[in-house]
Coordinates of C-alpha atoms and ligand atoms in Angstrom, one line a residue:
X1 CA 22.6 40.8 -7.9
X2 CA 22.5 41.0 -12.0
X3 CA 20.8 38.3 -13.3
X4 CA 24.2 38.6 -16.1
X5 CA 26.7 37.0 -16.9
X6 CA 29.7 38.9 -18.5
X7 CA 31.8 36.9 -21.2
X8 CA 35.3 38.2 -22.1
X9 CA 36.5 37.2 -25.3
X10 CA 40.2 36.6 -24.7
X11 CA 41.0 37.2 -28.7
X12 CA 40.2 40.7 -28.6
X13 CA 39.8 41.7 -24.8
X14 CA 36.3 42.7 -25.0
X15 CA 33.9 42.1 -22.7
X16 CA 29.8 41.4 -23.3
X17 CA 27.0 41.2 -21.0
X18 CA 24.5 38.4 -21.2
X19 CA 20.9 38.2 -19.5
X20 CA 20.4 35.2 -17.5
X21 CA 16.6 33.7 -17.6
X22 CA 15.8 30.6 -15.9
X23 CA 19.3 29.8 -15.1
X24 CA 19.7 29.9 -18.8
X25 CA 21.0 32.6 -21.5
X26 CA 19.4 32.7 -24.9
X27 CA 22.1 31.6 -27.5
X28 CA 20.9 34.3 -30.1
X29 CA 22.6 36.8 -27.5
X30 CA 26.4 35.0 -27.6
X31 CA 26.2 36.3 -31.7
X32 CA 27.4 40.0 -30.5
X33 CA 30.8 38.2 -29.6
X34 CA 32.8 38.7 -33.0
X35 CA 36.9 39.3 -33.8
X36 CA 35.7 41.3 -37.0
X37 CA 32.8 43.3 -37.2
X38 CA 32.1 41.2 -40.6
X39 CA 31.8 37.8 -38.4
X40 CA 28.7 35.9 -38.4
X41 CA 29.1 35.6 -34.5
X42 CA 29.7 33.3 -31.7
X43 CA 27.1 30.2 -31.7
X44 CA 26.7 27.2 -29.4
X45 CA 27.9 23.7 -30.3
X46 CA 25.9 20.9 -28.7
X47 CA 25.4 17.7 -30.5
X48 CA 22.8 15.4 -29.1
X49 CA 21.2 19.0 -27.5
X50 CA 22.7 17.7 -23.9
X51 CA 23.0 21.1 -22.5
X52 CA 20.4 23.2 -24.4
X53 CA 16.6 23.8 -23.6
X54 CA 14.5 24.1 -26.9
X55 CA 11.8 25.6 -24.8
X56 CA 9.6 26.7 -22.1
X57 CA 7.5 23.7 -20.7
X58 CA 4.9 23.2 -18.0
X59 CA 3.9 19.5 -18.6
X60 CA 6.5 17.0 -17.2
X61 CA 9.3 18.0 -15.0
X62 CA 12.4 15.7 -13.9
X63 CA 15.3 16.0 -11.6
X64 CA 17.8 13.3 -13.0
X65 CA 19.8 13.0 -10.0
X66 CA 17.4 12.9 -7.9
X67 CA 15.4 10.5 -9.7
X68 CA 12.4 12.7 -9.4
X69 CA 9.4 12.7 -12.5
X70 CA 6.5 14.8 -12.4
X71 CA 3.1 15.8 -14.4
X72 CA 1.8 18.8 -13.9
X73 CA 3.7 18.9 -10.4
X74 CA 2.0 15.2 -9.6
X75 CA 5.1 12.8 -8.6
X76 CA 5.0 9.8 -10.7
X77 CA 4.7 7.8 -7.9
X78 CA 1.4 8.7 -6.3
X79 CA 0.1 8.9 -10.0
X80 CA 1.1 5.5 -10.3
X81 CA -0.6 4.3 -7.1
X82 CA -3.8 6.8 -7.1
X83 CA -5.0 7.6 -10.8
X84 CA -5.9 5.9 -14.1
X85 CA -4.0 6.4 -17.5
X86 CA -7.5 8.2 -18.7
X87 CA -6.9 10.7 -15.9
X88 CA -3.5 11.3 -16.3
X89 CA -4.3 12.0 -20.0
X90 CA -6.7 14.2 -19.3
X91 CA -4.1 15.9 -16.9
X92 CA -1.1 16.1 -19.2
X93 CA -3.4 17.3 -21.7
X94 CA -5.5 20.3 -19.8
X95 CA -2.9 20.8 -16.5
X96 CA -5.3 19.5 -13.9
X97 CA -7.1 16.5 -12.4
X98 CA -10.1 16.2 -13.9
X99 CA -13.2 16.2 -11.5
X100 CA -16.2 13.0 -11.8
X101 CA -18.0 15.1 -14.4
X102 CA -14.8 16.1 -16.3
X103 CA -13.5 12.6 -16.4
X104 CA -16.4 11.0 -17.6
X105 CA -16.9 13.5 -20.4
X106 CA -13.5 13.1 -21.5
X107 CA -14.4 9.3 -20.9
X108 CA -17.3 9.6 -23.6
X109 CA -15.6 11.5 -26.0
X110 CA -12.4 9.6 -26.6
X111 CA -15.0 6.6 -26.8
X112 CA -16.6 8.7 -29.8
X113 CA -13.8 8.3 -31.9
X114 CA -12.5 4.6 -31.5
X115 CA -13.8 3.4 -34.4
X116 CA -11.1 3.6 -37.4
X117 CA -12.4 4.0 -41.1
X118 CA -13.2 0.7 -43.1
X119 CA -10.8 2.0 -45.5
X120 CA -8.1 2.2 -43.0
X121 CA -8.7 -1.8 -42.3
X122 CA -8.1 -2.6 -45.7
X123 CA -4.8 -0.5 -46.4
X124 CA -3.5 -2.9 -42.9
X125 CA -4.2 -5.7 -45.1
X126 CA -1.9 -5.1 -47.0
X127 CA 0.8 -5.6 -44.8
X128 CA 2.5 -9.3 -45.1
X129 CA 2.3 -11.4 -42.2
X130 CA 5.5 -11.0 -40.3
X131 CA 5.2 -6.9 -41.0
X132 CA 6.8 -5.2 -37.6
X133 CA 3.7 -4.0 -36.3
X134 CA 5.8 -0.4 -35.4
X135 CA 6.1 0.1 -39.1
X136 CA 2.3 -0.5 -39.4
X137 CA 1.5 1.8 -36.7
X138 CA 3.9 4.6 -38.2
X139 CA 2.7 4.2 -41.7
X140 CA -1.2 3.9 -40.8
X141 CA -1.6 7.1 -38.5
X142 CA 0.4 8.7 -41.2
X143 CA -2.4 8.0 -43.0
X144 CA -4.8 9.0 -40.8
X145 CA -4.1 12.2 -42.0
X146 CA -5.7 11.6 -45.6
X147 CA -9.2 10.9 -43.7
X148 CA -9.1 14.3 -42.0
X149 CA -7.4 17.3 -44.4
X150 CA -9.0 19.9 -41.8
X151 CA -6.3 18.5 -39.6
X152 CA -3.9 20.7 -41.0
X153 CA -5.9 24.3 -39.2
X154 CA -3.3 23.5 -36.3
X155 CA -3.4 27.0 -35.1
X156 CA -7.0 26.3 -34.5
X157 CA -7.5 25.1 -30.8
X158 CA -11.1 23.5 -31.0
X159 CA -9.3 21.4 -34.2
X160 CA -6.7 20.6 -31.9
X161 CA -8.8 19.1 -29.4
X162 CA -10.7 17.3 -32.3
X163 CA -7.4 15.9 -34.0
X164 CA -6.1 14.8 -30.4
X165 CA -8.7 13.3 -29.3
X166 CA -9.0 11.1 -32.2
X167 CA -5.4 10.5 -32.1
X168 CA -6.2 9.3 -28.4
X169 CA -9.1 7.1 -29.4
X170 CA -7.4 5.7 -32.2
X171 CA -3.8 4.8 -31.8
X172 CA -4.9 1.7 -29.3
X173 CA -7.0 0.3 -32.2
X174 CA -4.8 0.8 -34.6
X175 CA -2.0 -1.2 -32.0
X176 CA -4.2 -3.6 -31.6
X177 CA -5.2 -4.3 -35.3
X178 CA -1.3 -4.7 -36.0
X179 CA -1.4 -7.0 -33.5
X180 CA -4.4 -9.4 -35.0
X181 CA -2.9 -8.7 -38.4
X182 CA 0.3 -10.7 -37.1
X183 CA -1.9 -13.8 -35.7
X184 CA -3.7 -13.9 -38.4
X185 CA -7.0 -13.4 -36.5
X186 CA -10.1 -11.2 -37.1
X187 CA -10.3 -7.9 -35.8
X188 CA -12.1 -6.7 -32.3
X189 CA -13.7 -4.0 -32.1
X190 CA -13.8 -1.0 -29.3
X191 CA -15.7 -2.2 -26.5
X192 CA -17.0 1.5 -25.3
X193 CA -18.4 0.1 -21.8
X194 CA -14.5 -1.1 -20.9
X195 CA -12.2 1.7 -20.0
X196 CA -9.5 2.6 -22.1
X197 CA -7.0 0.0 -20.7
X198 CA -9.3 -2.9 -21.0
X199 CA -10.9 -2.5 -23.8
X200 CA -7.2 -2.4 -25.5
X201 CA -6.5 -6.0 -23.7
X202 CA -10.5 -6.6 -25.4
X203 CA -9.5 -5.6 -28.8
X204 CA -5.6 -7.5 -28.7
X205 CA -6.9 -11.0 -26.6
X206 CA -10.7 -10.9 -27.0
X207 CA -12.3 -13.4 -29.5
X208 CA -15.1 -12.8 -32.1
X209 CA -18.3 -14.3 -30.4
X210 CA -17.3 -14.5 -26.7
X211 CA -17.0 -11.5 -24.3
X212 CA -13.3 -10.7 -22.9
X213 CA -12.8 -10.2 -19.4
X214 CA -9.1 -9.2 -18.6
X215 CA -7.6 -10.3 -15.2
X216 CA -8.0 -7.0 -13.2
X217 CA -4.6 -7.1 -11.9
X218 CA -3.4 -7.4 -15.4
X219 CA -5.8 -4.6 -16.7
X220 CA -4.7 -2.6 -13.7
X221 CA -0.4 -3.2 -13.8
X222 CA -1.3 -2.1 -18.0
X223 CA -2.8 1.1 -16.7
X224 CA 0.2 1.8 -14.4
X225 CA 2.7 0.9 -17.4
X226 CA 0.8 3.4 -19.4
X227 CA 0.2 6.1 -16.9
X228 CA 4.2 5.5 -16.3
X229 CA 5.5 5.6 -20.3
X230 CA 2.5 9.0 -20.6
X231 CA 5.2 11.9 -21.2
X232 CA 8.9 12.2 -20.5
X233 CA 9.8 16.1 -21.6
X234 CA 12.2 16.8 -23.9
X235 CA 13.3 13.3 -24.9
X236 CA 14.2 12.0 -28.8
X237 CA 10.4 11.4 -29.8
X238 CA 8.9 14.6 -27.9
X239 CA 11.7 16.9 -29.8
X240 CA 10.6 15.4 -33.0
X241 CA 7.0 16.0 -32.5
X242 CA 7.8 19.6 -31.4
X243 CA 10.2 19.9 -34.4
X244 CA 7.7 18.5 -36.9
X245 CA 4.8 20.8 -35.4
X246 CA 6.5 23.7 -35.9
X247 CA 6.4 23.6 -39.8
X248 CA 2.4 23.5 -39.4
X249 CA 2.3 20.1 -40.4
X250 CA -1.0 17.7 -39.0
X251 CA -0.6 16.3 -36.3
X252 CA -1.0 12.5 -37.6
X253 CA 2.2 13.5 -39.9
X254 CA 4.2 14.8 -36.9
X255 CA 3.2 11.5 -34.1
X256 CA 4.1 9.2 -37.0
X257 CA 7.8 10.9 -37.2
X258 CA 7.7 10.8 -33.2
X259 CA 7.1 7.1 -33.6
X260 CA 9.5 6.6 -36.1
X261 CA 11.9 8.4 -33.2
X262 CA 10.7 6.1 -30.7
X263 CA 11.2 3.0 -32.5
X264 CA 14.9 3.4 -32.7
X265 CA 16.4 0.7 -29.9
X266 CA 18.1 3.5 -27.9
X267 CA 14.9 4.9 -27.4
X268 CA 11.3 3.6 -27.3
X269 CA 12.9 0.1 -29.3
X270 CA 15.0 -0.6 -25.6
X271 CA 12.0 -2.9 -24.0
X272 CA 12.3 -4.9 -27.4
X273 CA 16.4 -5.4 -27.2
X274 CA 16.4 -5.8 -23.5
X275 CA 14.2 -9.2 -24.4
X276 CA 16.1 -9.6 -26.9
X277 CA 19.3 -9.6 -24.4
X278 CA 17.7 -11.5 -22.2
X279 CA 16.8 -14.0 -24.0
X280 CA 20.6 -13.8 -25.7
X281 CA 22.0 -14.2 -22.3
X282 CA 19.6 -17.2 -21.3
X283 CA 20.9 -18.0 -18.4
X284 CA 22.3 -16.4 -14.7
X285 CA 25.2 -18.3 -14.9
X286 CA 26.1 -16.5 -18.6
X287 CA 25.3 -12.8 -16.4
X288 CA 29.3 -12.1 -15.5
X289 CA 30.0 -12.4 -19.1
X290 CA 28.2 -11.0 -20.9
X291 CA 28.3 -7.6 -18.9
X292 CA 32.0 -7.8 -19.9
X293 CA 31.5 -7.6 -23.0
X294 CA 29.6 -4.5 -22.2
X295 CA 32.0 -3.3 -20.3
X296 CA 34.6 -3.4 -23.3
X297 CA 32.7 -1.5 -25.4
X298 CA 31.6 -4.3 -27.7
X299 CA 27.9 -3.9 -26.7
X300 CA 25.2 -2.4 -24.8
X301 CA 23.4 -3.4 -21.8
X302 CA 20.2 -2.3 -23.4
X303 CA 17.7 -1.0 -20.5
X304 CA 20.4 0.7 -18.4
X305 CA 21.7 4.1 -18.2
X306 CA 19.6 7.8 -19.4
X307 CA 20.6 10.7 -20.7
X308 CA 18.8 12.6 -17.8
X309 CA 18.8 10.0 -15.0
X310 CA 21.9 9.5 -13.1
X311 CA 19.8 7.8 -11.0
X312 CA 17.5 4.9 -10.4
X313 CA 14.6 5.9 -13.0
X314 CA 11.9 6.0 -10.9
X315 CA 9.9 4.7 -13.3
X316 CA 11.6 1.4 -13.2
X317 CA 11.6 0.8 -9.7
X318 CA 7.5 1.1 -10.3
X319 CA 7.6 -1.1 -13.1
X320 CA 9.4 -3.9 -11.1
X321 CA 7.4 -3.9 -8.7
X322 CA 4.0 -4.2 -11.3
X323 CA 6.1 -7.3 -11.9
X324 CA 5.5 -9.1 -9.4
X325 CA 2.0 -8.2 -9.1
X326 CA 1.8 -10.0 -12.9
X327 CA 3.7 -12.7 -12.5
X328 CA 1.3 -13.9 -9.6
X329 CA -1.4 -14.5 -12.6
X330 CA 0.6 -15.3 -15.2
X331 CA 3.6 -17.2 -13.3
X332 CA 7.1 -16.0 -13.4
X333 CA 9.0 -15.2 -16.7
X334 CA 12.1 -16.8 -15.8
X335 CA 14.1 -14.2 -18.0
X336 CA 13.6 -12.5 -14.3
X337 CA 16.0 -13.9 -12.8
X338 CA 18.3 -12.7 -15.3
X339 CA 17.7 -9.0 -15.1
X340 CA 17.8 -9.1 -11.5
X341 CA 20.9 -10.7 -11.2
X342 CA 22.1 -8.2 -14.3
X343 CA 21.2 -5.5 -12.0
X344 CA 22.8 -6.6 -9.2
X345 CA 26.4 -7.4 -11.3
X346 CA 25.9 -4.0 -12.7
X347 CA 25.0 -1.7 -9.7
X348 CA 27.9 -2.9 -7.8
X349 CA 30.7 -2.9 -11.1
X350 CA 32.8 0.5 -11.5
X351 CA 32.4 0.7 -15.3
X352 CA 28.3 1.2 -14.5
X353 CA 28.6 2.9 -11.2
X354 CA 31.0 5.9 -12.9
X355 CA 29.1 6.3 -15.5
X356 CA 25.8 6.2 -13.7
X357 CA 24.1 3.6 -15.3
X358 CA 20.9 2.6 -13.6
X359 CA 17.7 0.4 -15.2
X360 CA 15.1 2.5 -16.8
X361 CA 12.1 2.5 -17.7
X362 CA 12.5 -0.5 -21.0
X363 CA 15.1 -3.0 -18.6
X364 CA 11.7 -4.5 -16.7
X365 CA 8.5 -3.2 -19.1
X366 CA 9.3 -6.2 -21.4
X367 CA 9.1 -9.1 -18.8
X368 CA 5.7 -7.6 -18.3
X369 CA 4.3 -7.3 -22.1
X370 CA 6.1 -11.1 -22.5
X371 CA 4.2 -12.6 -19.4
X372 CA 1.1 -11.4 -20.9
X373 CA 1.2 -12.6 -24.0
X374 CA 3.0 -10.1 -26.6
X375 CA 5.5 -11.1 -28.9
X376 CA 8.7 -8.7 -28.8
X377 CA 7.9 -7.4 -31.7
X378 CA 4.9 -5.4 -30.1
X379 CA 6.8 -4.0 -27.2
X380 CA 7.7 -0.6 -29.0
X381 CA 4.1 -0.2 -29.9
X382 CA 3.1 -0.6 -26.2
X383 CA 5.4 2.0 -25.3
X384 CA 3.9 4.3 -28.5
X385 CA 0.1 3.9 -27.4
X386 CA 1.1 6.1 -23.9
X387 CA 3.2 8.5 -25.2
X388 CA 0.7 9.5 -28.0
X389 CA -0.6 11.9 -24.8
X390 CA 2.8 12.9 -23.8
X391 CA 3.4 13.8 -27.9
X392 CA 0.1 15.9 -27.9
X393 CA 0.8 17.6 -24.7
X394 CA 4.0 19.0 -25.9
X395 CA 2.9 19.7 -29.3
X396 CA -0.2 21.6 -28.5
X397 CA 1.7 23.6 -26.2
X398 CA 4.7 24.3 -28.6
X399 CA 1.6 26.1 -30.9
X400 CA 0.7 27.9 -28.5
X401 CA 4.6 29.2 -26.8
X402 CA 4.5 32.6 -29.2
X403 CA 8.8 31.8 -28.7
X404 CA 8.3 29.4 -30.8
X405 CA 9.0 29.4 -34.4
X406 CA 10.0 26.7 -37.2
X407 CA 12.8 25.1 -35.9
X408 CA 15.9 25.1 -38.1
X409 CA 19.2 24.8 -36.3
X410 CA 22.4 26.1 -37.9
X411 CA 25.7 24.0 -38.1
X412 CA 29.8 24.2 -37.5
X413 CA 30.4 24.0 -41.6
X414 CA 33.8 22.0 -41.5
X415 CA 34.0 21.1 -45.6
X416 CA 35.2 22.4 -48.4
X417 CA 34.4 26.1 -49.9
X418 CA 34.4 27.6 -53.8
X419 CA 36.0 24.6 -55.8
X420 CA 36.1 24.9 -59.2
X421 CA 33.7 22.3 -61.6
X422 CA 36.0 19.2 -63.3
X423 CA 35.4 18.0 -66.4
X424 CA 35.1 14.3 -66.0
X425 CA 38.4 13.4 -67.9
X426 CA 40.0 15.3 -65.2
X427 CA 38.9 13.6 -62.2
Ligands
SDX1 C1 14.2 5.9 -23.2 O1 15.1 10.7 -23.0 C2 14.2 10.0 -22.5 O2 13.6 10.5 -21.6 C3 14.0 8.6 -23.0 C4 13.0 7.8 -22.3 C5 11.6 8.3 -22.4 O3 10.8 8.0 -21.5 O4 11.3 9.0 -23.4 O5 13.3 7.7 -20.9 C6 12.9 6.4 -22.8 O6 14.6 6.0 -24.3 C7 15.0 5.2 -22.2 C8 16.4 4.8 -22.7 C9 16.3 3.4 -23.5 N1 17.6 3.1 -24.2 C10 18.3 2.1 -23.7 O7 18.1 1.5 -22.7 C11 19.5 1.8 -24.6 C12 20.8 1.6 -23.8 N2 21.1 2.9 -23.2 C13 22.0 3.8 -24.0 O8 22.3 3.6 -25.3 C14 22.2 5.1 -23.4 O9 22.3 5.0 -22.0 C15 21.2 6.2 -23.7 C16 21.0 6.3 -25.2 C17 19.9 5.9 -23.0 C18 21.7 7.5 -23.2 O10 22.8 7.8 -24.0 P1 23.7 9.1 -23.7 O11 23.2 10.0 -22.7 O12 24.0 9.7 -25.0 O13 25.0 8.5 -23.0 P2 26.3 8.1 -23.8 O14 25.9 7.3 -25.0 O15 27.0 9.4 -24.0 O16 27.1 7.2 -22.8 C19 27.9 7.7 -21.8 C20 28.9 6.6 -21.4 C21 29.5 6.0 -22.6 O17 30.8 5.4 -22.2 P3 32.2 6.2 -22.4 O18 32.2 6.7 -23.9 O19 32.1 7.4 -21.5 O20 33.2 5.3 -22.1 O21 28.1 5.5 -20.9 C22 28.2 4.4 -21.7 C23 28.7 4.9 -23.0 O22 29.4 3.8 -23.7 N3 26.9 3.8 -21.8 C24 26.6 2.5 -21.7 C25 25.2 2.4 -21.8 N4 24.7 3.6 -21.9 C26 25.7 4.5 -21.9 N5 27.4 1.4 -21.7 C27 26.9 0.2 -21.6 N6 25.5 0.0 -21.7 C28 24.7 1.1 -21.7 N7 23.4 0.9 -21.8

């Protein structure tokens, strides 16, 4: 059977055949279909990109009606259960498990670089007080890239790993910086004999003088919450990063424009304006309503629905259950009981069930962060710090997909053509 399709063009009767690849056909090849020889030719219109694949990609893999997630072909799940966030990074990031020597080589050099410039401190300084600590984090790795010009040899692969790696190391100290910067209190520094996970609870809770010891169930529920937020494909921040990459630019340039991407609230900014919700709705008893107002368009119930998930995101189901593993140190947030009974309202009402609006990943992360002690404010960050390796991942391998080229999409032009200049008395 032709892997074809053949398009008639009912304006002029002709006919065109188009190679099918990966259930897909490359939109260069609908440009043949013209009504004048003259035409530019026959493009694809597809705002929001919700039918079109900007490339080939071997990292994550999701089924959104199945509610299935994948890295490297690892379900989420036993991820979740059996690794650590430094293994899964080392997984996105180089396509297998890493073995004991691997992993603690990896280990010891992402602890080489934890250490930010003295410099760097002082430009956070400058920040007032109240500063969200997203735009710290965007404008600081941004400047990152001022510390290391060689940065910008991105077609250079042992760079790469340099630049990554630091990016790796970094982006949790950085995070946690913001976070001290907002209390007021003096910075922690990297703890190398804590793994990556604890030593960022060392650098945000610890205190000048005294050595930190995290709760392990709170260290480990982290470690699942980052190994869970790691990568997710194709989705607003990863395009960006892709998109920015394939000008050349650093990498430090490109994962600040990611983050800028992920701090919008109907992306990574969710976990923040689902507490905010929350917190809005106060109470079970003001549930019914408020999803009514949701219902008639007036708002959104912020945590719920995906533009790939027409199911339960797995990753949510996951995170609720870390909940309760938290909430047995910390005691319950009582906010709980109004996403749960949010949830239930919602999974049984029409308006959520046709459009197949389940929680994701933000509508329980942010009971979590709250419970142990981050403001809201610090909620995007916490989903930023993760996805640093999921950002990599695709940008690396976007360098090295020889489809790939600078990315400049073209546009249905809709305005006005060849007026002539007024004078301004005329106008
Ligand atoms: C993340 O892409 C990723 O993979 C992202 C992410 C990742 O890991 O990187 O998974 C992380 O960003 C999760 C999503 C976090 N955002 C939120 O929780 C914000 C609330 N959700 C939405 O705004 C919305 O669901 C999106 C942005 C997530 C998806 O938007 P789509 O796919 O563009 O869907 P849509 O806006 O076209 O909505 C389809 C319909 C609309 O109704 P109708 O016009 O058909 O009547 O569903 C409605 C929408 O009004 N709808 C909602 C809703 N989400 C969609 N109605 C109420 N509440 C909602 N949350």
């Amino acid at each position: 059977m032709p892997e074809t399709l053949t398009i008639t063009d009912n304006r002029t009767g002709k006919t065109y055949e188009v190679s099918i690849e990966n259930e897909t056909i490359r939109a260069i090849d609908l440009r043949k279909i013209k009504v004048n020889e003259s035409d530019f030719g026959m493009m694809t219109y597809d705002p929001g990109y919700s039918n079109t694949a900007s490339c080939k990609s071997q990292v994550t893999y999701i089924d959104g009606e199945k509610g299935i997630l994948e890295y490297r072909g690892y379900p989420i799940e036993q991820l979740a259960e059996k690794s650590s966030f430094t293994e899964v990074v080392y997984l996105l990031l180089n396509g297998e498990l890493p073995d004991a020597d691997q992993l603690s080589n990896w280990q010891e050099s992402i602890n080489h670089h934890t250490v930010i410039h003295e410099n760097i401190k002082r430009q956070m300084e400058s920040f007032r007080y109240d500063a969200h600590p997203m735009g710290m984090m965007i404008s600081t790795v941004a400047a990152l890239s001022t510390f290391y010009p060689e940065a910008k040899k991105v077609r250079c692969a042992e760079n790469r790993k340099l630049q990554i790696e630091r990016l790796i190391a970094k982006v949790p100290t950085i995070a946690a910086f913001t976070f001290r910067h907002s209390q007021g209190h003096p910075y922690v520094f990297p703890n190398n004999k804590l793994s990556y996970t604890e030593n960022f609870l060392s650098m945000m809770f610890g205190m000048v003088g005294n050595d930190y010891h995290a709760d392990p169930a709170i260290v480990k529920a982290l470690d699942v919450l980052f190994t869970l937020h790691a990568d997710h494909e194709q989705n607003c921040s990863a395009s960006v990063m892709r998109a920015i990459g394939s000008s050349e630019a650093d990498p430090y340039s490109a994962w600040a424009g990611a983050a800028a991407a992920l701090y919008g609230p109907l992306h990574g900014g969710a976990n923040e304006a689902v507490l905010k919700m929350l917190a809005e709705i106060g109470d079970v008893s003001n549930v019914a309503s408020y999803v009514e107002k949701c219902k008639n368009g007036e708002q959104r119930l912020m945590g719920f629905g995906h533009r790939v998930y027409k199911n339960y995101d797995p990753r949510a189901r996951i995170i609720k259950k870390c909940a309760d593993e938290v909430f047995e140190v910390t005691g319950r947030n009582p906010l709980l009981d109004v996403a749960l009974e949010l949830e239930k309202i919602a999974l049984e009402d029409e308006y959520f069930v046709k459009r197949k609006l389940y929680p994701n990943v933000d509508f329980y992360s942010g009971l979590i962060y709250q419970a142990i002690g981050l403001p809201v404010a610090m909620f995007p960050v916490m989903f930023a710090i993760p996805r640093t390796v999921g950002w990599l991942a695709q940008w690396a391998e976007s360098l090295e997909d020889k489809d790939q080229r600078i990315q400049r999409p073209r546009q249905v032009f809709l305005g006005e053509r060849e007026r002539e200049y007024k004078a301004q008395s005329e106008r």
